[in-house]
mmCIF file of C-alpha atoms in Angstrom:
data_model
loop_
_atom_site.group_PDB
_atom_site.id
_atom_site.type_symbol
_atom_site.label_atom_id
_atom_site.label_comp_id
_atom_site.label_asym_id
_atom_site.label_seq_id
_atom_site.Cartn_x
_atom_site.Cartn_y
_atom_site.Cartn_z
ATOM 1 C CA MET D 3 74.418 -21.236 30.247
ATOM 2 C CA GLN D 4 74.890 -23.806 32.916
ATOM 3 C CA ASN D 5 78.534 -24.874 34.236
ATOM 4 C CA SER D 6 79.697 -27.919 32.563
ATOM 5 C CA VAL D 7 80.376 -29.747 35.994
ATOM 6 C CA ALA D 8 79.662 -33.488 35.838
ATOM 7 C CA LEU D 9 77.429 -34.464 38.583
ATOM 8 C CA PRO D 10 78.320 -37.700 40.441
ATOM 9 C CA ILE D 11 76.026 -40.571 39.330
ATOM 10 C CA THR D 12 73.289 -41.228 41.552
ATOM 11 C CA GLY D 13 73.460 -45.028 40.935
ATOM 12 C CA THR D 14 74.711 -47.455 43.549
ATOM 13 C CA ARG D 15 77.948 -49.542 43.538
ATOM 14 C CA ALA D 16 75.793 -52.453 42.127
ATOM 15 C CA GLY D 17 74.712 -49.919 39.157
ATOM 16 C CA ALA D 18 78.422 -49.057 38.522
ATOM 17 C CA ALA D 19 79.275 -52.878 38.240
ATOM 18 C CA ALA D 20 76.368 -53.383 35.765
ATOM 19 C CA ARG D 21 78.036 -50.734 33.724
ATOM 20 C CA VAL D 22 81.588 -52.170 33.872
ATOM 21 C CA TRP D 23 80.494 -55.680 33.221
ATOM 22 C CA SER D 24 78.097 -54.512 30.268
ATOM 23 C CA ALA D 25 80.992 -52.453 28.836
ATOM 24 C CA VAL D 26 83.285 -55.359 29.092
ATOM 25 C CA ALA D 27 80.790 -57.633 27.355
ATOM 26 C CA VAL D 28 80.550 -55.028 24.426
ATOM 27 C CA LEU D 29 84.313 -54.869 24.206
ATOM 28 C CA LEU D 30 84.573 -58.603 24.004
ATOM 29 C CA LEU D 31 82.155 -58.713 21.208
ATOM 30 C CA GLY D 32 83.951 -56.038 19.391
ATOM 31 C CA MET D 33 87.149 -57.796 19.702
ATOM 32 C CA SER D 34 85.509 -61.080 18.230
ATOM 33 C CA ILE D 35 83.959 -59.352 15.146
ATOM 34 C CA ILE D 36 87.183 -57.340 14.419
ATOM 35 C CA TYR D 37 89.014 -60.641 14.648
ATOM 36 C CA VAL D 38 86.772 -62.523 12.366
ATOM 37 C CA VAL D 39 86.624 -59.683 9.664
ATOM 38 C CA GLY D 40 90.345 -58.604 9.920
ATOM 39 C CA PHE D 41 92.647 -61.322 11.133
ATOM 40 C CA SER D 42 90.925 -64.758 10.693
ATOM 41 C CA THR D 43 93.386 -67.363 9.148
ATOM 42 C CA ILE D 44 90.641 -69.521 8.062
ATOM 43 C CA SER D 45 91.041 -69.355 4.105
ATOM 44 C CA LYS D 46 87.326 -69.002 3.387
ATOM 45 C CA VAL D 47 86.892 -66.387 5.739
ATOM 46 C CA HIS D 48 90.144 -64.662 4.626
ATOM 47 C CA ASN D 49 88.892 -64.746 1.014
ATOM 48 C CA ALA D 50 85.253 -63.677 1.753
ATOM 49 C CA THR D 51 86.644 -60.465 3.731
ATOM 50 C CA HIS D 52 89.485 -59.916 1.304
ATOM 51 C CA ASP D 53 88.526 -56.442 -0.166
ATOM 52 C CA ASN D 54 87.534 -55.324 3.177
ATOM 53 C CA ARG D 55 90.809 -56.220 4.822
ATOM 54 C CA HIS D 56 92.798 -54.387 2.083
ATOM 55 C CA ALA D 57 90.356 -51.305 2.243
ATOM 56 C CA ASN D 58 90.680 -50.887 5.707
ATOM 57 C CA GLY D 59 94.281 -51.408 6.263
ATOM 58 C CA PHE D 60 94.150 -54.814 7.886
ATOM 59 C CA PRO D 61 97.209 -56.861 7.201
ATOM 60 C CA CYS D 62 96.472 -59.039 4.178
ATOM 61 C CA HIS D 63 98.556 -61.180 1.660
ATOM 62 C CA MET C 30 70.652 -56.365 31.550
ATOM 63 C CA ASP C 31 69.051 -52.937 30.456
ATOM 64 C CA ARG C 32 72.561 -51.296 30.441
ATOM 65 C CA PHE C 33 73.983 -53.949 28.156
ATOM 66 C CA ARG C 34 70.853 -53.559 25.934
ATOM 67 C CA HIS C 35 71.026 -49.814 25.706
ATOM 68 C CA MET C 36 74.747 -49.930 24.952
ATOM 69 C CA MET C 37 74.253 -52.654 22.081
ATOM 70 C CA THR C 38 71.344 -50.585 20.722
ATOM 71 C CA LEU C 39 73.763 -47.508 20.379
ATOM 72 C CA VAL C 40 76.625 -49.778 19.106
ATOM 73 C CA LEU C 41 74.617 -51.619 16.400
ATOM 74 C CA LEU C 42 72.749 -48.608 15.052
ATOM 75 C CA SER C 43 75.811 -46.275 14.718
ATOM 76 C CA GLY C 44 78.249 -49.069 13.755
ATOM 77 C CA ALA C 45 75.605 -50.617 11.015
ATOM 78 C CA ALA C 46 75.003 -46.733 9.749
ATOM 79 C CA ALA C 47 78.746 -45.711 9.668
ATOM 80 C CA GLY C 48 79.652 -49.238 8.352
ATOM 81 C CA LEU C 49 77.141 -49.026 5.340
ATOM 82 C CA VAL C 50 78.318 -45.603 4.431
ATOM 83 C CA LEU C 51 81.979 -46.654 4.377
ATOM 84 C CA PHE C 52 81.022 -49.587 2.231
ATOM 85 C CA ALA C 53 79.304 -47.432 -0.352
ATOM 86 C CA VAL C 54 82.200 -44.906 -0.334
ATOM 87 C CA GLN C 55 84.788 -47.603 -0.686
ATOM 88 C CA HIS C 56 82.898 -49.488 -3.353
ATOM 89 C CA LEU C 57 83.191 -46.174 -5.550
ATOM 90 C CA THR C 58 86.804 -45.369 -4.540
ATOM 91 C CA VAL C 59 89.087 -48.134 -3.038
ATOM 92 C CA VAL C 60 87.451 -51.174 -4.470
ATOM 93 C CA PRO C 61 87.965 -50.304 -8.186
ATOM 94 C CA LEU C 62 91.780 -49.879 -7.336
ATOM 95 C CA ILE C 63 91.727 -53.370 -5.729
ATOM 96 C CA GLN C 64 90.421 -54.569 -9.280
ATOM 97 C CA GLN C 65 93.086 -52.887 -11.175
ATOM 98 C CA ALA C 66 95.797 -54.054 -8.900
ATOM 99 C CA GLU C 67 94.657 -57.601 -9.200
ATOM 100 C CA VAL C 68 95.008 -57.530 -13.000
ATOM 101 C CA TYR C 69 98.919 -56.935 -12.444
ATOM 102 C CA GLU C 70 98.893 -59.327 -9.703
ATOM 103 C CA ARG C 71 97.484 -62.015 -12.031
ATOM 104 C CA ALA C 72 99.725 -61.201 -14.881
ATOM 105 C CA GLY C 73 102.658 -61.470 -12.281
ATOM 106 C CA GLU C 74 101.462 -64.934 -11.135
ATOM 107 C CA GLU C 75 101.110 -66.080 -14.713
ATOM 108 C CA ALA C 76 104.562 -64.964 -15.571
ATOM 109 C CA GLU C 77 105.947 -66.821 -12.572
ATOM 110 C CA VAL C 78 104.000 -70.014 -13.591
ATOM 111 C CA ALA C 79 105.297 -69.763 -17.145
ATOM 112 C CA SER C 80 108.923 -69.361 -15.894
ATOM 113 C CA GLY C 81 108.387 -72.743 -13.873
ATOM 114 C CA GLY C 82 107.177 -71.551 -10.640
ATOM 115 C CA HIS C 83 104.157 -73.353 -9.046
ATOM 116 C CA HIS C 84 100.561 -72.098 -9.038
ATOM 117 C CA HIS C 85 99.125 -71.173 -5.730
ATOM 118 C CA ASP C 86 95.785 -72.731 -5.062
ATOM 119 C CA GLU C 87 93.918 -70.225 -2.764
ATOM 120 C CA GLY C 88 90.754 -72.238 -2.223
ATOM 121 C CA TRP C 89 87.153 -71.028 -2.313
ATOM 122 C CA GLN C 90 86.723 -67.405 -3.013
ATOM 123 C CA PRO C 91 83.575 -65.466 -3.906
ATOM 124 C CA ALA C 92 82.829 -64.902 -7.418
ATOM 125 C CA ASP C 93 83.605 -61.501 -9.002
ATOM 126 C CA GLY C 94 80.435 -59.461 -9.367
ATOM 127 C CA TRP C 95 77.487 -59.331 -6.862
ATOM 128 C CA GLU C 96 78.674 -62.183 -4.955
ATOM 129 C CA ARG C 97 81.954 -60.764 -3.992
ATOM 130 C CA THR C 98 80.401 -57.138 -3.462
ATOM 131 C CA SER C 99 77.798 -58.784 -1.174
ATOM 132 C CA PHE C 100 80.612 -60.415 0.944
ATOM 133 C CA THR C 101 82.482 -56.926 1.052
ATOM 134 C CA ALA C 102 79.194 -55.316 2.056
ATOM 135 C CA LEU C 103 78.774 -57.678 5.008
ATOM 136 C CA ALA C 104 82.294 -57.559 6.016
ATOM 137 C CA THR C 105 82.413 -53.815 5.972
ATOM 138 C CA LEU C 106 79.108 -53.637 7.985
ATOM 139 C CA LEU C 107 80.407 -55.912 10.472
ATOM 140 C CA THR C 108 83.740 -53.823 10.583
ATOM 141 C CA GLY C 109 81.602 -50.831 11.393
ATOM 142 C CA ILE C 110 79.768 -52.686 14.394
ATOM 143 C CA GLY C 111 83.063 -54.215 15.430
ATOM 144 C CA PHE C 112 84.866 -50.934 15.714
ATOM 145 C CA ALA C 113 81.781 -49.297 17.204
ATOM 146 C CA ALA C 114 81.696 -51.815 20.054
ATOM 147 C CA LEU C 115 85.427 -51.274 20.683
ATOM 148 C CA LEU C 116 85.351 -47.518 20.714
ATOM 149 C CA PHE C 117 81.937 -47.095 22.787
ATOM 150 C CA GLY C 118 82.951 -49.847 24.833
ATOM 151 C CA VAL C 119 86.083 -48.019 26.064
ATOM 152 C CA VAL C 120 83.772 -44.977 26.569
ATOM 153 C CA PHE C 121 81.289 -46.866 28.553
ATOM 154 C CA LEU C 122 83.962 -48.618 30.644
ATOM 155 C CA ALA C 123 85.454 -45.345 31.591
ATOM 156 C CA GLY C 124 81.946 -44.110 32.420
ATOM 157 C CA LEU C 125 82.330 -40.707 30.586
ATOM 158 C CA PRO C 126 79.498 -38.891 29.055
ATOM 159 C CA LEU C 127 79.059 -38.524 25.283
ATOM 160 C CA ASP C 128 77.640 -35.914 22.948
ATOM 161 C CA ALA C 129 78.165 -34.960 19.188
ATOM 162 C CA ARG C 130 81.206 -32.975 19.985
ATOM 163 C CA ARG C 131 82.822 -35.367 22.386
ATOM 164 C CA GLY C 132 82.061 -38.260 19.943
ATOM 165 C CA LEU C 133 83.789 -36.646 17.132
ATOM 166 C CA LEU C 134 86.884 -36.258 19.185
ATOM 167 C CA TRP C 135 86.807 -39.852 20.185
ATOM 168 C CA GLY C 136 86.225 -40.880 16.639
ATOM 169 C CA LEU C 137 89.292 -38.636 15.879
ATOM 170 C CA THR C 138 91.341 -40.424 18.505
ATOM 171 C CA ALA C 139 90.243 -44.121 17.237
ATOM 172 C CA PHE C 140 91.453 -43.069 13.734
ATOM 173 C CA VAL C 141 94.912 -41.950 14.955
ATOM 174 C CA CYS C 142 95.129 -45.209 16.888
ATOM 175 C CA VAL C 143 93.782 -47.660 14.311
ATOM 176 C CA ASP C 144 94.714 -45.964 10.892
ATOM 177 C CA VAL C 145 97.352 -43.322 11.183
ATOM 178 C CA ALA C 146 99.709 -44.951 13.690
ATOM 179 C CA PRO C 147 100.039 -48.327 11.884
ATOM 180 C CA THR C 148 100.121 -46.616 8.393
ATOM 181 C CA ILE C 149 103.687 -45.308 9.448
ATOM 182 C CA GLY C 150 104.937 -48.792 9.261
ATOM 183 C CA LEU C 151 102.497 -50.654 7.295
ATOM 184 C CA PRO C 152 100.413 -48.522 5.092
ATOM 185 C CA PRO C 153 97.209 -49.722 3.478
ATOM 186 C CA GLN C 154 98.022 -51.548 0.298
ATOM 187 C CA PRO C 155 96.369 -53.158 -2.611
ATOM 188 C CA PRO C 156 96.866 -56.824 -3.656
ATOM 189 C CA GLY C 157 100.227 -57.699 -5.558
ATOM 190 C CA VAL C 158 102.388 -55.533 -3.329
ATOM 191 C CA ALA C 159 105.377 -57.130 -1.600
ATOM 192 C CA VAL C 160 104.793 -57.734 1.931
ATOM 193 C CA ALA C 161 106.465 -59.537 5.145
ATOM 194 C CA GLU C 162 104.957 -62.649 6.603
ATOM 195 C CA LEU C 163 101.023 -62.095 7.522
ATOM 196 C CA TYR C 164 101.413 -63.160 11.168
ATOM 197 C CA ALA C 165 104.332 -60.839 11.966
ATOM 198 C CA ARG C 166 102.523 -57.839 10.449
ATOM 199 C CA GLN C 167 99.308 -58.710 12.412
ATOM 200 C CA ILE C 168 101.237 -58.598 15.838
ATOM 201 C CA TRP C 169 102.937 -55.361 14.936
ATOM 202 C CA TRP C 170 99.576 -53.840 13.763
ATOM 203 C CA VAL C 171 97.782 -54.746 16.647
ATOM 204 C CA GLY C 172 100.714 -53.729 19.065
ATOM 205 C CA THR C 173 100.876 -50.396 17.366
ATOM 206 C CA VAL C 174 97.175 -49.728 17.731
ATOM 207 C CA VAL C 175 97.213 -50.510 21.371
ATOM 208 C CA ALA C 176 100.417 -48.840 22.277
ATOM 209 C CA THR C 177 99.368 -45.627 20.552
ATOM 210 C CA ALA C 178 95.921 -45.881 22.630
ATOM 211 C CA ILE C 179 97.939 -46.322 25.755
ATOM 212 C CA ALA C 180 100.160 -43.297 24.736
ATOM 213 C CA ILE C 181 97.036 -41.057 24.252
ATOM 214 C CA TRP C 182 95.550 -42.289 27.473
ATOM 215 C CA LEU C 183 98.737 -41.293 29.369
ATOM 216 C CA PHE C 184 98.822 -37.949 27.646
ATOM 217 C CA PHE C 185 94.935 -36.973 28.105
ATOM 218 C CA GLY C 186 93.531 -39.430 30.422
ATOM 219 C CA LYS C 187 91.738 -38.689 33.451
ATOM 220 C CA GLY C 188 93.569 -39.181 36.856
ATOM 221 C CA ILE C 189 97.162 -39.536 35.415
ATOM 222 C CA PRO C 190 99.642 -37.797 37.546
ATOM 223 C CA LYS C 191 101.256 -34.575 35.783
ATOM 224 C CA LEU C 192 104.668 -35.890 35.966
ATOM 225 C CA ALA C 193 103.653 -39.361 34.502
ATOM 226 C CA ARG C 194 102.129 -37.680 31.389
ATOM 227 C CA PRO C 195 105.269 -37.309 29.216
ATOM 228 C CA LEU C 196 105.845 -41.055 29.831
ATOM 229 C CA GLY C 197 103.084 -41.369 26.885
ATOM 230 C CA ILE C 198 106.109 -40.536 24.518
ATOM 231 C CA VAL C 199 107.453 -44.279 25.046
ATOM 232 C CA PRO C 200 104.205 -46.446 23.851
ATOM 233 C CA LEU C 201 103.886 -43.688 21.074
ATOM 234 C CA ILE C 202 107.185 -44.161 19.574
ATOM 235 C CA LEU C 203 108.293 -47.703 20.593
ATOM 236 C CA PRO C 204 106.588 -49.425 17.846
ATOM 237 C CA HIS C 205 108.176 -47.405 15.205
ATOM 238 C CA LEU C 206 111.870 -47.739 16.813
ATOM 239 C CA LEU C 207 111.265 -51.450 16.646
ATOM 240 C CA GLY C 208 109.997 -51.032 13.279
ATOM 241 C CA ALA C 209 107.281 -53.037 11.133
ATOM 242 C CA PRO C 210 108.193 -56.272 9.533
ATOM 243 C CA LYS C 211 110.145 -55.768 6.398
ATOM 244 C CA ALA C 212 108.490 -56.789 3.064
ATOM 245 C CA THR C 213 110.330 -59.377 0.851
ATOM 246 C CA GLY C 214 109.589 -60.012 -2.819
ATOM 247 C CA GLN C 215 108.731 -57.618 -5.593
ATOM 248 C CA ASN C 216 105.733 -55.152 -6.311
ATOM 249 C CA VAL C 217 104.083 -56.101 -9.492
ATOM 250 C CA VAL C 218 101.617 -53.061 -9.145
ATOM 251 C CA PRO C 219 102.504 -49.616 -10.670
ATOM 252 C CA ALA C 220 103.344 -47.231 -7.722
ATOM 253 C CA GLU C 221 100.746 -44.694 -8.830
ATOM 254 C CA ILE C 222 97.889 -47.315 -8.091
ATOM 255 C CA ILE C 223 99.645 -48.190 -4.713
ATOM 256 C CA HIS C 224 99.893 -44.402 -3.628
ATOM 257 C CA ARG C 225 96.288 -43.662 -4.766
ATOM 258 C CA PHE C 226 95.032 -46.708 -2.901
ATOM 259 C CA SER C 227 96.881 -45.691 0.298
ATOM 260 C CA ALA C 228 95.565 -42.303 0.257
ATOM 261 C CA LEU C 229 91.933 -43.262 -0.481
ATOM 262 C CA SER C 230 91.860 -45.957 2.223
ATOM 263 C CA ILE C 231 93.086 -43.422 4.968
ATOM 264 C CA ALA C 232 90.624 -40.885 3.602
ATOM 265 C CA THR C 233 87.646 -43.222 3.759
ATOM 266 C CA THR C 234 88.591 -44.488 7.200
ATOM 267 C CA GLY C 235 89.029 -41.125 8.413
ATOM 268 C CA MET C 236 85.455 -40.205 7.321
ATOM 269 C CA PHE C 237 84.212 -43.676 8.947
ATOM 270 C CA TRP C 238 85.501 -42.834 12.316
ATOM 271 C CA LEU C 239 84.328 -39.143 12.465
ATOM 272 C CA LEU C 240 80.896 -40.394 11.186
ATOM 273 C CA LEU C 241 80.651 -43.137 13.766
ATOM 274 C CA GLY C 242 81.794 -40.903 16.765
ATOM 275 C CA LEU C 243 79.266 -38.320 15.504
ATOM 276 C CA LEU C 244 76.477 -40.640 15.270
ATOM 277 C CA GLY C 245 77.282 -42.353 18.515
ATOM 278 C CA GLY C 246 77.278 -39.113 20.304
ATOM 279 C CA ILE C 247 73.962 -38.041 18.778
ATOM 280 C CA LEU C 248 72.435 -41.343 19.829
ATOM 281 C CA TYR C 249 73.653 -41.184 23.253
ATOM 282 C CA GLN C 250 72.174 -37.797 23.892
ATOM 283 C CA LYS C 251 68.899 -39.012 22.414
ATOM 284 C CA MET C 252 68.817 -42.160 24.547
ATOM 285 C CA GLN C 253 69.816 -40.263 27.626
ATOM 286 C CA ALA C 254 67.197 -37.672 27.109
ATOM 287 C CA LYS C 255 64.549 -40.524 27.359
ATOM 288 C CA ASP C 256 66.148 -42.270 30.364
ATOM 289 C CA ALA C 257 68.730 -40.420 32.194
ATOM 290 C CA ASP C 258 70.124 -43.674 33.532
ATOM 291 C CA SER C 259 70.464 -45.719 30.069
ATOM 292 C CA PHE C 260 74.184 -46.382 30.342
ATOM 293 C CA GLY C 261 75.015 -45.770 33.991
ATOM 294 C CA THR C 262 77.623 -43.045 32.983
ATOM 295 C CA GLN C 263 78.054 -39.613 34.263
ATOM 296 C CA PRO C 264 75.283 -37.316 33.074
ATOM 297 C CA ALA C 265 76.338 -35.265 29.826
ATOM 298 C CA PRO C 266 76.857 -31.767 30.971
ATOM 299 C CA LEU C 267 74.210 -29.276 30.009
ATOM 300 C CA GLN C 268 75.272 -26.960 27.230
#
C-alpha cells in the first residue's frame, strides 16, 4: 500500500490557470441553471418548475 | 478547452443520472403529497372567494398529468446538473482530487449546506402552507447556504490557520440568530401532510447528494485513469 501523499502537479502555471478558469465557467453555469429552476420570478418558469421547487426545498409560494 | 470539456462531461453525466433518480424517487414519494396538499389549497381559495375575497390569477401553468410530470422531470434533471456544476466546480477550483469516498464526503457536505441548514429556518413545505414574502425567503435561503459553506471551509479547509478555525462558528450560527423571515397567514393543509412532506423532501435530497458525490467520484477516477491530466487537479492518491 502506497502512502497517500498528493504529488505536486506537473502542469505549468498556464495549466493551473486553465483549470481555474474552466472551474469558474462550470460554477457560473451551475449558478445560472439553479437560478432558473429554483429562483426565477418569471411566472411561466415559476409554474413550470413548481413541483421541483417544493420537492427540493427552494422557497416557493 | 480540454479541461472545461472534461469537467462538463463529469458534471453532465453525474448530474443527469442523479437528477433522474431524484425525479423518479420524488415522483413516487413527495409529488403525491404536493397533489394532496393542493386539494386543501384549492378548497381554501374557494372558501376565500366565496367569502368575498378575490381570485388570484396565476397565469399559464402546465396541465395536470403528463404535461406537468414532464416539466417536473425536466426541472429536476436540470437541478441535478446545476447542483453537480456547483459542487464539482468548487472541487475543481480548489484543485483537489476526487474518488468515490471523497465524492461521498463532498456530497454529504453539500447536503448539510443546501438542505439541512436552510431547513432549520425554512423547512421544505407543500403548497397551502403559510409563508413569508418570497424574496425575503430566497435571500435568507441563499445567505444560509453560503454562510454554512464558509463555516465548513473555515472548520475543515486546507491552509486555514489553527487559531482561525473556531471562527467558523460565526457564519454557522449567524443566519439562525438573525432568523428566517416570519410566515403570515394560515395553513390550510393538515399538519400530518406538512410533516411527512418535509421528512420525505429531506430524505430524498440527502439520497440525491450522496449519489451525486459518489457518481462524480467514480467518474473522476475513470477519466483520470485514461488521462492523468484530465482536470489539472492533484493526482488522486493511490489506494
